[in-house]
Amino acid sequence: MNTKDVNTADNGSAKPNIAFIGLGNMGAPMAENLLKAGYALSVYDLSEDATQRLQQAGARVADSPKAAASNAQVVISMLPAGKHVHSVYLGEDGTNGLLAELPQGTLVIDSSTIAAADARTVAEAASKLGIEFLDAPVSGGTGGAIAGSLTFIVGGSADAFATAEPILAVMGKNIFHAGEHGAGQVAKICNNMLLGILMAGTAEAINLGVKNGLDPKVLSDIMLQSSGRNWTLEVYNPYPQVMENVPSSNGYQGGFMSKLMQKDLNLALQTAQNTNVDTPMGAKAAELYEAHTVENGDRDFSSIMARHDSSVLS
């Protein structure tokens, strides 16, 4: 790694300067946790509110990704989609992006959820320039980002993973090396495809019970102690007021937006089609979320409950 301008933690150990690009619902709290851990951070985002929040927390605000990374040994990004990752790192013509400005030995960690093929394209370009690249998408939602308890699913070389692990450990509790470049993205979309299927199915089952006279909490408790038990019932119930501190009990605000679930389901379908893998349940979940996001794209993905009962949105 680069050794210039390395900051020093309270215990005397060297910490790399980090550039953080993308300060949305996930990126901002991730960056704040790095600041709390003593890392020197420069940040960039299109949102002035987001950058001001990080500036108040102690970060240096830059006016471009290149300016943010000008003195960094590690670059972390959390961007909405593959086209944004491509634009930041490769530029419009594939050669004038951020990678062209970084010195050899820089470590790039992209925590966006994008197609594995896009991650491999950026990784290949980085490798030619002597830059280490990791695709490191996350699971755990905004709550996990705030608490520093995210799961990181990492693709890339073992050496780069070993360098990144102590940095990722500041932002997450579970850190997996899934394999080579692109493996992190494949594992992430497999997980989110299953999550979309589970949420759609859980909402459907609760609706069936409610429409036949059952109390949604009683039914949820029964299923939690039965073979239908799953993560959505345990910590993210989609029916309002069954569980505290979840989006369904807050007008489906916060959490993981339905349009992002739709994006991840479409990524899973794209990967399945490219590799001739049959995913009928994933295809059905993608179909349901595509229809749902027409009017509810910014609501949490548990709002798929409204497909059965629109009154839950009121």
Short mmCIF file of N, CA and C in Angstrom, two decimals, residues 1-7 14-21 34 39-44 60 65-77 89 98-99 102-111 131-134 136 152 159-168 171:
data_model
loop_
_atom_site.label_atom_id
_atom_site.label_comp_id
_atom_site.label_asym_id
_atom_site.label_seq_id
_atom_site.Cartn_x
_atom_site.Cartn_y
_atom_site.Cartn_z
N MET A 1 0.84 -1.21 0.00
CA MET A 1 0.00 0.00 0.00
C MET A 1 0.87 1.25 0.00
N ASN A 2 0.30 2.37 -0.46
CA ASN A 2 0.96 3.64 -0.34
C ASN A 2 1.28 3.93 1.12
N THR A 3 2.35 4.61 1.36
CA THR A 3 2.71 4.92 2.75
C THR A 3 2.74 6.41 3.03
N LYS A 4 2.40 7.23 2.02
CA LYS A 4 2.49 8.67 2.23
C LYS A 4 1.37 9.18 3.13
N ASP A 5 1.72 10.11 3.98
CA ASP A 5 0.72 10.81 4.80
C ASP A 5 -0.19 9.88 5.57
N VAL A 6 0.36 8.85 6.17
CA VAL A 6 -0.44 7.92 6.95
C VAL A 6 -0.70 8.53 8.32
N ASN A 7 -1.95 8.51 8.76
CA ASN A 7 -2.26 9.06 10.08
C ASN A 7 -1.99 8.01 11.15
N ALA A 14 -0.11 2.70 12.54
CA ALA A 14 -0.38 3.50 11.35
C ALA A 14 -1.73 3.11 10.77
N LYS A 15 -2.49 4.11 10.37
CA LYS A 15 -3.77 3.89 9.69
C LYS A 15 -3.73 4.62 8.37
N PRO A 16 -4.21 4.00 7.31
CA PRO A 16 -4.20 4.67 6.02
C PRO A 16 -5.22 5.79 5.95
N ASN A 17 -4.93 6.80 5.16
CA ASN A 17 -5.93 7.80 4.83
C ASN A 17 -6.95 7.16 3.89
N ILE A 18 -8.21 7.49 4.09
CA ILE A 18 -9.28 6.86 3.32
C ILE A 18 -10.11 7.92 2.62
N ALA A 19 -10.43 7.66 1.36
CA ALA A 19 -11.41 8.46 0.63
C ALA A 19 -12.71 7.67 0.57
N PHE A 20 -13.82 8.31 0.90
CA PHE A 20 -15.12 7.63 0.89
C PHE A 20 -16.02 8.36 -0.10
N ILE A 21 -16.50 7.62 -1.10
CA ILE A 21 -17.30 8.19 -2.17
C ILE A 21 -18.69 7.58 -2.13
N LEU A 34 -15.88 4.96 10.50
CA LEU A 34 -14.45 5.04 10.23
C LEU A 34 -13.83 6.23 10.95
N TYR A 39 -9.74 7.00 11.71
CA TYR A 39 -9.22 7.12 10.34
C TYR A 39 -9.40 8.55 9.84
N ALA A 40 -8.39 9.06 9.13
CA ALA A 40 -8.51 10.34 8.45
C ALA A 40 -9.30 10.11 7.17
N LEU A 41 -10.36 10.89 6.98
CA LEU A 41 -11.31 10.61 5.90
C LEU A 41 -11.54 11.84 5.06
N SER A 42 -11.46 11.68 3.73
CA SER A 42 -11.97 12.68 2.80
C SER A 42 -13.15 12.09 2.10
N VAL A 43 -14.19 12.89 1.89
CA VAL A 43 -15.46 12.35 1.40
C VAL A 43 -15.96 13.14 0.20
N TYR A 44 -16.76 12.46 -0.62
CA TYR A 44 -17.40 13.11 -1.75
C TYR A 44 -18.79 12.54 -1.94
N ARG A 60 -12.86 15.58 5.82
CA ARG A 60 -12.56 16.63 4.86
C ARG A 60 -13.46 16.44 3.65
N PRO A 65 -14.57 13.02 -6.84
CA PRO A 65 -13.94 11.78 -6.40
C PRO A 65 -12.41 11.86 -6.47
N LYS A 66 -11.91 12.47 -7.53
CA LYS A 66 -10.45 12.57 -7.69
C LYS A 66 -9.83 13.41 -6.59
N ALA A 67 -10.49 14.50 -6.22
CA ALA A 67 -9.98 15.35 -5.14
C ALA A 67 -10.03 14.61 -3.81
N ALA A 68 -11.09 13.83 -3.60
CA ALA A 68 -11.20 13.07 -2.35
C ALA A 68 -10.07 12.06 -2.22
N ALA A 69 -9.69 11.46 -3.34
CA ALA A 69 -8.68 10.40 -3.31
C ALA A 69 -7.26 10.89 -3.49
N SER A 70 -7.07 12.20 -3.56
CA SER A 70 -5.76 12.74 -3.90
C SER A 70 -4.68 12.40 -2.89
N ASN A 71 -5.07 12.11 -1.66
CA ASN A 71 -4.08 11.83 -0.62
C ASN A 71 -4.44 10.57 0.14
N ALA A 72 -5.11 9.64 -0.54
CA ALA A 72 -5.62 8.44 0.14
C ALA A 72 -4.87 7.20 -0.30
N GLN A 73 -4.70 6.30 0.63
CA GLN A 73 -4.15 4.99 0.32
C GLN A 73 -5.24 3.95 0.11
N VAL A 74 -6.46 4.27 0.59
CA VAL A 74 -7.62 3.38 0.43
C VAL A 74 -8.79 4.21 -0.06
N VAL A 75 -9.51 3.70 -1.05
CA VAL A 75 -10.72 4.33 -1.55
C VAL A 75 -11.88 3.38 -1.32
N ILE A 76 -12.94 3.86 -0.69
CA ILE A 76 -14.15 3.06 -0.47
C ILE A 76 -15.31 3.77 -1.16
N SER A 77 -16.12 3.01 -1.88
CA SER A 77 -17.28 3.60 -2.54
C SER A 77 -18.54 2.83 -2.20
N TYR A 89 -14.96 5.14 -11.61
CA TYR A 89 -13.64 4.50 -11.70
C TYR A 89 -13.06 4.47 -13.11
N LEU A 98 -11.37 7.62 -12.07
CA LEU A 98 -10.54 7.73 -10.87
C LEU A 98 -9.35 6.78 -10.90
N LEU A 99 -9.51 5.59 -11.46
CA LEU A 99 -8.39 4.64 -11.47
C LEU A 99 -7.15 5.23 -12.13
N LEU A 102 -5.06 7.21 -9.56
CA LEU A 102 -4.56 6.60 -8.32
C LEU A 102 -3.17 6.02 -8.52
N PRO A 103 -2.30 6.16 -7.53
CA PRO A 103 -0.97 5.55 -7.63
C PRO A 103 -1.03 4.03 -7.46
N GLN A 104 -0.03 3.36 -7.98
CA GLN A 104 0.05 1.92 -7.79
C GLN A 104 0.06 1.59 -6.31
N GLY A 105 -0.59 0.48 -5.96
CA GLY A 105 -0.62 0.06 -4.56
C GLY A 105 -1.83 0.55 -3.80
N THR A 106 -2.61 1.46 -4.41
CA THR A 106 -3.85 1.90 -3.76
C THR A 106 -4.82 0.73 -3.67
N LEU A 107 -5.55 0.66 -2.57
CA LEU A 107 -6.58 -0.36 -2.39
C LEU A 107 -7.95 0.29 -2.60
N VAL A 108 -8.74 -0.28 -3.51
CA VAL A 108 -10.08 0.20 -3.79
C VAL A 108 -11.09 -0.84 -3.30
N ILE A 109 -12.03 -0.42 -2.47
CA ILE A 109 -13.07 -1.29 -1.94
C ILE A 109 -14.41 -0.73 -2.38
N ASP A 110 -15.09 -1.44 -3.27
CA ASP A 110 -16.41 -0.97 -3.71
C ASP A 110 -17.49 -1.78 -3.03
N SER A 111 -18.30 -1.12 -2.21
CA SER A 111 -19.36 -1.79 -1.46
C SER A 111 -20.73 -1.63 -2.10
N ILE A 131 -3.37 -1.50 -9.21
CA ILE A 131 -4.26 -1.13 -8.12
C ILE A 131 -5.05 -2.35 -7.67
N GLU A 132 -5.15 -2.56 -6.38
CA GLU A 132 -5.93 -3.67 -5.85
C GLU A 132 -7.40 -3.27 -5.77
N PHE A 133 -8.28 -4.14 -6.25
CA PHE A 133 -9.71 -3.86 -6.23
C PHE A 133 -10.46 -5.00 -5.55
N LEU A 134 -11.40 -4.65 -4.68
CA LEU A 134 -12.27 -5.62 -4.03
C LEU A 134 -13.72 -5.23 -4.26
N ALA A 136 -17.06 -5.57 -2.48
CA ALA A 136 -17.39 -5.87 -1.09
C ALA A 136 -18.79 -5.38 -0.73
N PHE A 152 -19.98 -8.01 5.39
CA PHE A 152 -19.28 -7.73 4.14
C PHE A 152 -19.01 -9.04 3.41
N ASP A 159 -4.63 -11.45 -0.63
CA ASP A 159 -3.76 -10.43 -0.05
C ASP A 159 -4.51 -9.11 0.14
N ALA A 160 -5.29 -8.72 -0.87
CA ALA A 160 -6.07 -7.48 -0.75
C ALA A 160 -7.11 -7.61 0.35
N PHE A 161 -7.72 -8.78 0.45
CA PHE A 161 -8.71 -9.02 1.50
C PHE A 161 -8.07 -8.87 2.88
N ALA A 162 -6.87 -9.42 3.05
CA ALA A 162 -6.19 -9.32 4.35
C ALA A 162 -5.89 -7.87 4.71
N THR A 163 -5.55 -7.05 3.72
CA THR A 163 -5.30 -5.63 3.96
C THR A 163 -6.58 -4.90 4.33
N ALA A 164 -7.67 -5.27 3.67
CA ALA A 164 -8.94 -4.58 3.89
C ALA A 164 -9.64 -5.00 5.16
N GLU A 165 -9.40 -6.20 5.63
CA GLU A 165 -10.21 -6.76 6.73
C GLU A 165 -10.27 -5.89 7.97
N PRO A 166 -9.15 -5.34 8.47
CA PRO A 166 -9.27 -4.50 9.67
C PRO A 166 -10.07 -3.22 9.45
N ILE A 167 -10.08 -2.72 8.22
CA ILE A 167 -10.89 -1.54 7.91
C ILE A 167 -12.37 -1.92 7.87
N LEU A 168 -12.66 -3.03 7.23
CA LEU A 168 -14.04 -3.50 7.15
C LEU A 168 -14.58 -3.85 8.54
N MET A 171 -16.61 -1.34 10.35
CA MET A 171 -17.97 -1.10 9.85
C MET A 171 -18.86 -2.33 9.92
#
